[in-house]
Amino acid sequence: MLRTPSGGAGHGAAATDSGLMSIGAVLNALRDEFPDVTISKIRFLESEGLVEPRRTPAGYRKFSARDVERLGQVLRMQRDHYLPLKVIREHLDAMERGEAVPLPTLGRQRDGEAVPEPAEGPAAARIGRDELLAAAGVGDQELKEWESYGLLAPLPDGTYDAEAVTVASLVVELGRFGIEPRHLRVMKAAADREAGLVDQVVAPLKRHRNPQTRAHAEARTKELAGLAVKLHAALVQAALGVRLP
């Protein structure tokens, strides 16, 4: 459940008298459910048309409680259903128009198109190449360049895991600041080393004969990954001498 301020005393600068929230307050409201969300992610979702906060005369973003709820829906649909942002936006817009639309799912690929998984089975965390290109808004040549630097890699069946959409979107966003894909190889190398460390810790759990212990390995992996991401962010901020709200 997302927490949004009521606008009463005790919330300080988190909200204005009208109940609107700063982007920092929105980040705090979302982090309970989405600990990995960042201000850059919120700004990116805005640039993709997923949310339209108001702007003050000075240009500062001000989010309503409805904006925060919509951001929560977007992040939830990304996390739980691995949907591209374009699909999420179309689904939410249809809902706001009062249309009764089922939640789309991505599954196996057939002739380049996503095929929903059977209702009784879990949705596979896969996305086709064409869908990845559309979600990131790039061409095939750019994707090939990213792959040459190891930033993205297709699975054996030619599809990509759902996290590829997030990676591609962030590569595009960094590119707007002049950071080229070749510059990101150091980040990929660091991520691989961090993943290797986490895998080393959980490996004994994965090999355990007790099924419950093996099942616990996935939860432990997620917990350690979250801590590693937070530590990485804190170290980068400390190195740059900045602090994100």
PDB file of C-alpha atoms in Angstrom:
ATOM      1  CA  MET A   1       0.000   0.000   0.000  1.00  0.00           C
ATOM      2  CA  LEU A   2       1.413   3.360  -1.015  1.00  0.00           C
ATOM      3  CA  ARG A   3       1.597   6.072   1.601  1.00  0.00           C
ATOM      4  CA  THR A   4       0.540   9.545   0.534  1.00  0.00           C
ATOM      5  CA  PRO A   5       0.543  12.566   2.829  1.00  0.00           C
ATOM      6  CA  SER A   6      -2.772  14.039   3.846  1.00  0.00           C
ATOM      7  CA  GLY A   7      -1.441  17.567   3.798  1.00  0.00           C
ATOM      8  CA  GLY A   8      -1.828  18.043   7.572  1.00  0.00           C
ATOM      9  CA  ALA A   9       0.760  19.127  10.066  1.00  0.00           C
ATOM     10  CA  GLY A  10       3.815  16.965  10.489  1.00  0.00           C
ATOM     11  CA  HIS A  11       4.512  16.410   6.790  1.00  0.00           C
ATOM     12  CA  GLY A  12       6.734  19.501   6.508  1.00  0.00           C
ATOM     13  CA  ALA A  13       7.758  20.315   2.948  1.00  0.00           C
ATOM     14  CA  ALA A  14       6.650  16.934   1.626  1.00  0.00           C
ATOM     15  CA  ALA A  15       3.381  18.386   0.416  1.00  0.00           C
ATOM     16  CA  THR A  16       1.917  21.770  -0.333  1.00  0.00           C
ATOM     17  CA  ASP A  17      -1.307  23.097   1.152  1.00  0.00           C
ATOM     18  CA  SER A  18      -3.134  21.672  -1.858  1.00  0.00           C
ATOM     19  CA  GLY A  19      -1.826  18.187  -1.084  1.00  0.00           C
ATOM     20  CA  LEU A  20       0.634  18.070  -3.985  1.00  0.00           C
ATOM     21  CA  MET A  21       3.936  16.287  -3.399  1.00  0.00           C
ATOM     22  CA  SER A  22       7.508  16.985  -4.410  1.00  0.00           C
ATOM     23  CA  ILE A  23       9.373  14.304  -6.335  1.00  0.00           C
ATOM     24  CA  GLY A  24      11.367  13.485  -3.189  1.00  0.00           C
ATOM     25  CA  ALA A  25       8.165  12.905  -1.228  1.00  0.00           C
ATOM     26  CA  VAL A  26       6.879  10.677  -4.036  1.00  0.00           C
ATOM     27  CA  LEU A  27      10.089   8.659  -3.861  1.00  0.00           C
ATOM     28  CA  ASN A  28       9.604   8.114  -0.125  1.00  0.00           C
ATOM     29  CA  ALA A  29       5.976   7.095  -0.653  1.00  0.00           C
ATOM     30  CA  LEU A  30       6.939   4.487  -3.244  1.00  0.00           C
ATOM     31  CA  ARG A  31      10.017   3.027  -1.587  1.00  0.00           C
ATOM     32  CA  ASP A  32       8.175   0.876   0.944  1.00  0.00           C
ATOM     33  CA  GLU A  33       6.862  -1.299  -1.886  1.00  0.00           C
ATOM     34  CA  PHE A  34       9.525  -0.520  -4.489  1.00  0.00           C
ATOM     35  CA  PRO A  35      12.869  -0.144  -2.654  1.00  0.00           C
ATOM     36  CA  ASP A  36      14.849   0.121  -5.890  1.00  0.00           C
ATOM     37  CA  VAL A  37      12.896   3.044  -7.363  1.00  0.00           C
ATOM     38  CA  THR A  38      14.903   6.225  -7.967  1.00  0.00           C
ATOM     39  CA  ILE A  39      14.182   9.826  -8.897  1.00  0.00           C
ATOM     40  CA  SER A  40      15.689   9.130 -12.316  1.00  0.00           C
ATOM     41  CA  LYS A  41      13.192   6.297 -12.770  1.00  0.00           C
ATOM     42  CA  ILE A  42      10.270   8.587 -11.868  1.00  0.00           C
ATOM     43  CA  ARG A  43      11.523  11.225 -14.289  1.00  0.00           C
ATOM     44  CA  PHE A  44      11.920   8.600 -16.999  1.00  0.00           C
ATOM     45  CA  LEU A  45       8.358   7.353 -16.488  1.00  0.00           C
ATOM     46  CA  GLU A  46       7.192  10.943 -16.816  1.00  0.00           C
ATOM     47  CA  SER A  47       9.157  11.356 -20.065  1.00  0.00           C
ATOM     48  CA  GLU A  48       7.434   8.237 -21.380  1.00  0.00           C
ATOM     49  CA  GLY A  49       3.995   9.694 -20.682  1.00  0.00           C
ATOM     50  CA  LEU A  50       3.119   7.358 -17.811  1.00  0.00           C
ATOM     51  CA  VAL A  51       2.433  10.253 -15.443  1.00  0.00           C
ATOM     52  CA  GLU A  52       1.957  14.006 -15.924  1.00  0.00           C
ATOM     53  CA  PRO A  53       2.759  15.957 -12.743  1.00  0.00           C
ATOM     54  CA  ARG A  54       1.960  19.625 -12.493  1.00  0.00           C
ATOM     55  CA  ARG A  55       4.752  22.192 -12.682  1.00  0.00           C
ATOM     56  CA  THR A  56       5.272  25.220 -10.496  1.00  0.00           C
ATOM     57  CA  PRO A  57       6.199  28.555 -12.124  1.00  0.00           C
ATOM     58  CA  ALA A  58       9.800  27.724 -11.224  1.00  0.00           C
ATOM     59  CA  GLY A  59       9.538  24.385 -13.039  1.00  0.00           C
ATOM     60  CA  TYR A  60       9.401  22.042 -10.034  1.00  0.00           C
ATOM     61  CA  ARG A  61       7.301  18.899 -10.351  1.00  0.00           C
ATOM     62  CA  LYS A  62       4.283  18.549  -8.071  1.00  0.00           C
ATOM     63  CA  PHE A  63       2.524  15.178  -7.925  1.00  0.00           C
ATOM     64  CA  SER A  64      -1.044  14.503  -6.839  1.00  0.00           C
ATOM     65  CA  ALA A  65      -2.105  11.431  -4.871  1.00  0.00           C
ATOM     66  CA  ARG A  66      -3.524  10.076  -8.143  1.00  0.00           C
ATOM     67  CA  ASP A  67      -0.139  10.516  -9.810  1.00  0.00           C
ATOM     68  CA  VAL A  68       1.513   8.530  -7.026  1.00  0.00           C
ATOM     69  CA  GLU A  69      -1.084   5.771  -7.301  1.00  0.00           C
ATOM     70  CA  ARG A  70      -0.569   5.580 -11.059  1.00  0.00           C
ATOM     71  CA  LEU A  71       3.209   5.357 -10.606  1.00  0.00           C
ATOM     72  CA  GLY A  72       2.611   2.496  -8.190  1.00  0.00           C
ATOM     73  CA  GLN A  73       0.460   0.739 -10.794  1.00  0.00           C
ATOM     74  CA  VAL A  74       3.153   1.172 -13.441  1.00  0.00           C
ATOM     75  CA  LEU A  75       5.938  -0.173 -11.217  1.00  0.00           C
ATOM     76  CA  ARG A  76       3.740  -3.052 -10.074  1.00  0.00           C
ATOM     77  CA  MET A  77       2.880  -4.069 -13.630  1.00  0.00           C
ATOM     78  CA  GLN A  78       6.562  -3.932 -14.588  1.00  0.00           C
ATOM     79  CA  ARG A  79       7.595  -6.004 -11.573  1.00  0.00           C
ATOM     80  CA  ASP A  80       4.797  -8.567 -11.523  1.00  0.00           C
ATOM     81  CA  HIS A  81       3.873  -8.883 -15.194  1.00  0.00           C
ATOM     82  CA  TYR A  82       7.053  -7.816 -17.064  1.00  0.00           C
ATOM     83  CA  LEU A  83       5.113  -5.530 -19.407  1.00  0.00           C
ATOM     84  CA  PRO A  84       6.722  -2.897 -21.676  1.00  0.00           C
ATOM     85  CA  LEU A  85       5.931   0.706 -20.817  1.00  0.00           C
ATOM     86  CA  LYS A  86       3.951   1.206 -24.027  1.00  0.00           C
ATOM     87  CA  VAL A  87       1.645  -1.672 -23.117  1.00  0.00           C
ATOM     88  CA  ILE A  88       1.278  -0.409 -19.546  1.00  0.00           C
ATOM     89  CA  ARG A  89       0.434   3.109 -20.709  1.00  0.00           C
ATOM     90  CA  GLU A  90      -2.216   1.872 -23.145  1.00  0.00           C
ATOM     91  CA  HIS A  91      -3.744  -0.379 -20.483  1.00  0.00           C
ATOM     92  CA  LEU A  92      -3.926   2.348 -17.834  1.00  0.00           C
ATOM     93  CA  ASP A  93      -5.290   4.897 -20.302  1.00  0.00           C
ATOM     94  CA  ALA A  94      -8.019   2.453 -21.297  1.00  0.00           C
ATOM     95  CA  MET A  95      -8.908   1.890 -17.651  1.00  0.00           C
ATOM     96  CA  GLU A  96      -9.150   5.642 -17.047  1.00  0.00           C
ATOM     97  CA  ARG A  97     -11.544   5.874 -19.982  1.00  0.00           C
ATOM     98  CA  GLY A  98     -13.755   3.402 -18.152  1.00  0.00           C
ATOM     99  CA  GLU A  99     -13.043   0.496 -20.486  1.00  0.00           C
ATOM    100  CA  ALA A 100     -13.084  -3.009 -19.049  1.00  0.00           C
ATOM    101  CA  VAL A 101      -9.799  -4.354 -20.391  1.00  0.00           C
ATOM    102  CA  PRO A 102      -7.979  -7.495 -19.211  1.00  0.00           C
ATOM    103  CA  LEU A 103      -4.403  -7.162 -18.067  1.00  0.00           C
ATOM    104  CA  PRO A 104      -2.144  -8.122 -20.998  1.00  0.00           C
ATOM    105  CA  THR A 105       0.592 -10.690 -20.467  1.00  0.00           C
ATOM    106  CA  LEU A 106       3.818 -11.511 -22.256  1.00  0.00           C
ATOM    107  CA  GLY A 107       4.793 -15.089 -22.787  1.00  0.00           C
ATOM    108  CA  ARG A 108       6.394 -17.305 -25.390  1.00  0.00           C
ATOM    109  CA  GLN A 109       7.287 -15.881 -28.785  1.00  0.00           C
ATOM    110  CA  ARG A 110       5.709 -17.094 -32.013  1.00  0.00           C
ATOM    111  CA  ASP A 111       6.594 -15.525 -35.360  1.00  0.00           C
ATOM    112  CA  GLY A 112       7.880 -12.436 -33.560  1.00  0.00           C
ATOM    113  CA  GLU A 113       4.675 -11.873 -31.570  1.00  0.00           C
ATOM    114  CA  ALA A 114       4.067 -12.361 -27.858  1.00  0.00           C
ATOM    115  CA  VAL A 115       1.822 -15.288 -27.036  1.00  0.00           C
ATOM    116  CA  PRO A 116       0.109 -15.206 -23.603  1.00  0.00           C
ATOM    117  CA  GLU A 117       0.857 -18.097 -21.318  1.00  0.00           C
ATOM    118  CA  PRO A 118      -2.018 -20.427 -20.418  1.00  0.00           C
ATOM    119  CA  ALA A 119      -4.147 -19.098 -17.570  1.00  0.00           C
ATOM    120  CA  GLU A 120      -3.127 -21.930 -15.292  1.00  0.00           C
ATOM    121  CA  GLY A 121       0.606 -21.328 -15.758  1.00  0.00           C
ATOM    122  CA  PRO A 122       2.809 -18.436 -14.658  1.00  0.00           C
ATOM    123  CA  ALA A 123       3.610 -15.669 -17.117  1.00  0.00           C
ATOM    124  CA  ALA A 124       7.118 -16.064 -18.492  1.00  0.00           C
ATOM    125  CA  ALA A 125       9.479 -13.148 -17.979  1.00  0.00           C
ATOM    126  CA  ARG A 126      10.339 -12.852 -21.655  1.00  0.00           C
ATOM    127  CA  ILE A 127      10.136 -10.139 -24.291  1.00  0.00           C
ATOM    128  CA  GLY A 128      10.763 -10.362 -28.026  1.00  0.00           C
ATOM    129  CA  ARG A 129      13.410  -8.367 -29.876  1.00  0.00           C
ATOM    130  CA  ASP A 130      10.887  -6.214 -31.739  1.00  0.00           C
ATOM    131  CA  GLU A 131       9.074  -5.435 -28.472  1.00  0.00           C
ATOM    132  CA  LEU A 132      12.345  -4.489 -26.810  1.00  0.00           C
ATOM    133  CA  LEU A 133      13.199  -2.149 -29.673  1.00  0.00           C
ATOM    134  CA  ALA A 134       9.758  -0.554 -29.488  1.00  0.00           C
ATOM    135  CA  ALA A 135       9.853  -0.183 -25.699  1.00  0.00           C
ATOM    136  CA  ALA A 136      13.312   1.437 -25.758  1.00  0.00           C
ATOM    137  CA  GLY A 137      12.593   3.510 -28.868  1.00  0.00           C
ATOM    138  CA  VAL A 138      15.817   2.486 -30.620  1.00  0.00           C
ATOM    139  CA  GLY A 139      16.804   0.792 -33.846  1.00  0.00           C
ATOM    140  CA  ASP A 140      18.245  -2.658 -34.419  1.00  0.00           C
ATOM    141  CA  GLN A 141      21.738  -1.274 -35.038  1.00  0.00           C
ATOM    142  CA  GLU A 142      21.787   0.449 -31.645  1.00  0.00           C
ATOM    143  CA  LEU A 143      20.694  -2.746 -29.920  1.00  0.00           C
ATOM    144  CA  LYS A 144      23.459  -4.662 -31.689  1.00  0.00           C
ATOM    145  CA  GLU A 145      25.978  -2.091 -30.429  1.00  0.00           C
ATOM    146  CA  TRP A 146      24.730  -2.518 -26.858  1.00  0.00           C
ATOM    147  CA  GLU A 147      25.027  -6.287 -27.224  1.00  0.00           C
ATOM    148  CA  SER A 148      28.603  -5.935 -28.502  1.00  0.00           C
ATOM    149  CA  TYR A 149      29.483  -4.217 -25.218  1.00  0.00           C
ATOM    150  CA  GLY A 150      27.717  -6.869 -23.145  1.00  0.00           C
ATOM    151  CA  LEU A 151      25.019  -4.508 -21.851  1.00  0.00           C
ATOM    152  CA  LEU A 152      22.262  -6.781 -23.169  1.00  0.00           C
ATOM    153  CA  ALA A 153      22.241 -10.356 -24.367  1.00  0.00           C
ATOM    154  CA  PRO A 154      19.455 -12.452 -25.902  1.00  0.00           C
ATOM    155  CA  LEU A 155      18.460 -15.755 -24.355  1.00  0.00           C
ATOM    156  CA  PRO A 156      19.046 -18.995 -26.306  1.00  0.00           C
ATOM    157  CA  ASP A 157      15.580 -18.731 -27.890  1.00  0.00           C
ATOM    158  CA  GLY A 158      16.260 -15.189 -29.117  1.00  0.00           C
ATOM    159  CA  THR A 159      14.061 -13.439 -26.545  1.00  0.00           C
ATOM    160  CA  TYR A 160      15.193 -11.226 -23.657  1.00  0.00           C
ATOM    161  CA  ASP A 161      14.384 -11.267 -19.971  1.00  0.00           C
ATOM    162  CA  ALA A 162      12.011  -8.557 -18.803  1.00  0.00           C
ATOM    163  CA  GLU A 163      14.765  -6.569 -17.088  1.00  0.00           C
ATOM    164  CA  ALA A 164      16.210  -5.858 -20.535  1.00  0.00           C
ATOM    165  CA  VAL A 165      13.549  -3.166 -20.986  1.00  0.00           C
ATOM    166  CA  THR A 166      14.792  -1.336 -17.893  1.00  0.00           C
ATOM    167  CA  VAL A 167      18.432  -1.669 -18.966  1.00  0.00           C
ATOM    168  CA  ALA A 168      17.664  -0.411 -22.471  1.00  0.00           C
ATOM    169  CA  SER A 169      15.654   2.536 -21.158  1.00  0.00           C
ATOM    170  CA  LEU A 170      18.461   3.578 -18.811  1.00  0.00           C
ATOM    171  CA  VAL A 171      21.071   3.287 -21.573  1.00  0.00           C
ATOM    172  CA  VAL A 172      18.927   5.638 -23.664  1.00  0.00           C
ATOM    173  CA  GLU A 173      18.504   8.064 -20.757  1.00  0.00           C
ATOM    174  CA  LEU A 174      22.238   8.128 -20.021  1.00  0.00           C
ATOM    175  CA  GLY A 175      22.857   8.717 -23.709  1.00  0.00           C
ATOM    176  CA  ARG A 176      21.005  12.008 -23.428  1.00  0.00           C
ATOM    177  CA  PHE A 177      23.840  13.185 -21.187  1.00  0.00           C
ATOM    178  CA  GLY A 178      26.513  12.129 -23.660  1.00  0.00           C
ATOM    179  CA  ILE A 179      27.342   8.844 -21.926  1.00  0.00           C
ATOM    180  CA  GLU A 180      27.840   6.338 -24.721  1.00  0.00           C
ATOM    181  CA  PRO A 181      27.315   2.555 -24.501  1.00  0.00           C
ATOM    182  CA  ARG A 182      31.065   1.944 -24.617  1.00  0.00           C
ATOM    183  CA  HIS A 183      31.390   4.019 -21.448  1.00  0.00           C
ATOM    184  CA  LEU A 184      29.008   1.677 -19.650  1.00  0.00           C
ATOM    185  CA  ARG A 185      31.187  -1.425 -19.900  1.00  0.00           C
ATOM    186  CA  VAL A 186      32.737  -0.595 -16.534  1.00  0.00           C
ATOM    187  CA  MET A 187      29.248  -0.578 -14.972  1.00  0.00           C
ATOM    188  CA  LYS A 188      28.449  -3.930 -16.556  1.00  0.00           C
ATOM    189  CA  ALA A 189      31.702  -5.398 -15.264  1.00  0.00           C
ATOM    190  CA  ALA A 190      30.956  -4.120 -11.750  1.00  0.00           C
ATOM    191  CA  ALA A 191      27.421  -5.547 -11.901  1.00  0.00           C
ATOM    192  CA  ASP A 192      28.774  -8.932 -12.979  1.00  0.00           C
ATOM    193  CA  ARG A 193      31.202  -8.964 -10.049  1.00  0.00           C
ATOM    194  CA  GLU A 194      28.445  -8.025  -7.593  1.00  0.00           C
ATOM    195  CA  ALA A 195      26.168 -10.729  -9.017  1.00  0.00           C
ATOM    196  CA  GLY A 196      28.982 -13.238  -8.692  1.00  0.00           C
ATOM    197  CA  LEU A 197      29.439 -12.348  -5.029  1.00  0.00           C
ATOM    198  CA  VAL A 198      25.721 -12.772  -4.318  1.00  0.00           C
ATOM    199  CA  ASP A 199      25.650 -16.084  -6.183  1.00  0.00           C
ATOM    200  CA  GLN A 200      28.630 -17.298  -4.178  1.00  0.00           C
ATOM    201  CA  VAL A 201      26.763 -16.608  -0.932  1.00  0.00           C
ATOM    202  CA  VAL A 202      23.516 -18.345  -1.946  1.00  0.00           C
ATOM    203  CA  ALA A 203      25.144 -21.262  -3.798  1.00  0.00           C
ATOM    204  CA  PRO A 204      25.130 -23.571  -0.709  1.00  0.00           C
ATOM    205  CA  LEU A 205      21.395 -22.936  -0.276  1.00  0.00           C
ATOM    206  CA  LYS A 206      20.715 -23.801  -3.918  1.00  0.00           C
ATOM    207  CA  ARG A 207      22.571 -27.106  -3.549  1.00  0.00           C
ATOM    208  CA  HIS A 208      20.867 -28.096  -0.293  1.00  0.00           C
ATOM    209  CA  ARG A 209      18.908 -31.353  -0.242  1.00  0.00           C
ATOM    210  CA  ASN A 210      16.010 -29.778   1.648  1.00  0.00           C
ATOM    211  CA  PRO A 211      13.493 -28.353  -0.906  1.00  0.00           C
ATOM    212  CA  GLN A 212      12.437 -25.604   1.507  1.00  0.00           C
ATOM    213  CA  THR A 213      16.040 -24.500   1.900  1.00  0.00           C
ATOM    214  CA  ARG A 214      16.487 -24.419  -1.874  1.00  0.00           C
ATOM    215  CA  ALA A 215      13.295 -22.366  -2.197  1.00  0.00           C
ATOM    216  CA  HIS A 216      14.674 -19.961   0.396  1.00  0.00           C
ATOM    217  CA  ALA A 217      17.659 -19.333  -1.891  1.00  0.00           C
ATOM    218  CA  GLU A 218      15.546 -17.199  -4.238  1.00  0.00           C
ATOM    219  CA  ALA A 219      14.311 -14.967  -1.412  1.00  0.00           C
ATOM    220  CA  ARG A 220      17.848 -14.626  -0.084  1.00  0.00           C
ATOM    221  CA  THR A 221      19.123 -13.763  -3.571  1.00  0.00           C
ATOM    222  CA  LYS A 222      16.558 -10.959  -3.901  1.00  0.00           C
ATOM    223  CA  GLU A 223      17.414  -9.650  -0.440  1.00  0.00           C
ATOM    224  CA  LEU A 224      21.150  -9.602  -1.140  1.00  0.00           C
ATOM    225  CA  ALA A 225      20.622  -8.068  -4.582  1.00  0.00           C
ATOM    226  CA  GLY A 226      18.606  -5.252  -3.032  1.00  0.00           C
ATOM    227  CA  LEU A 227      21.325  -4.578  -0.472  1.00  0.00           C
ATOM    228  CA  ALA A 228      24.007  -4.650  -3.168  1.00  0.00           C
ATOM    229  CA  VAL A 229      22.073  -2.135  -5.278  1.00  0.00           C
ATOM    230  CA  LYS A 230      21.640   0.201  -2.298  1.00  0.00           C
ATOM    231  CA  LEU A 231      25.314  -0.063  -1.373  1.00  0.00           C
ATOM    232  CA  HIS A 232      26.365   0.602  -4.966  1.00  0.00           C
ATOM    233  CA  ALA A 233      24.148   3.703  -5.104  1.00  0.00           C
ATOM    234  CA  ALA A 234      25.481   4.954  -1.764  1.00  0.00           C
ATOM    235  CA  LEU A 235      29.106   4.467  -2.859  1.00  0.00           C
ATOM    236  CA  VAL A 236      28.532   6.341  -6.125  1.00  0.00           C
ATOM    237  CA  GLN A 237      26.861   9.213  -4.261  1.00  0.00           C
ATOM    238  CA  ALA A 238      29.673   9.335  -1.732  1.00  0.00           C
ATOM    239  CA  ALA A 239      32.299   9.339  -4.500  1.00  0.00           C
ATOM    240  CA  LEU A 240      30.549  12.219  -6.266  1.00  0.00           C
ATOM    241  CA  GLY A 241      29.838  14.113  -3.060  1.00  0.00           C
ATOM    242  CA  VAL A 242      26.102  14.312  -3.785  1.00  0.00           C
ATOM    243  CA  ARG A 243      23.032  13.002  -2.062  1.00  0.00           C
ATOM    244  CA  LEU A 244      19.847  12.152  -3.917  1.00  0.00           C
ATOM    245  CA  PRO A 245      16.620  13.119  -2.129  1.00  0.00           C
TER     246      PRO A 245
END
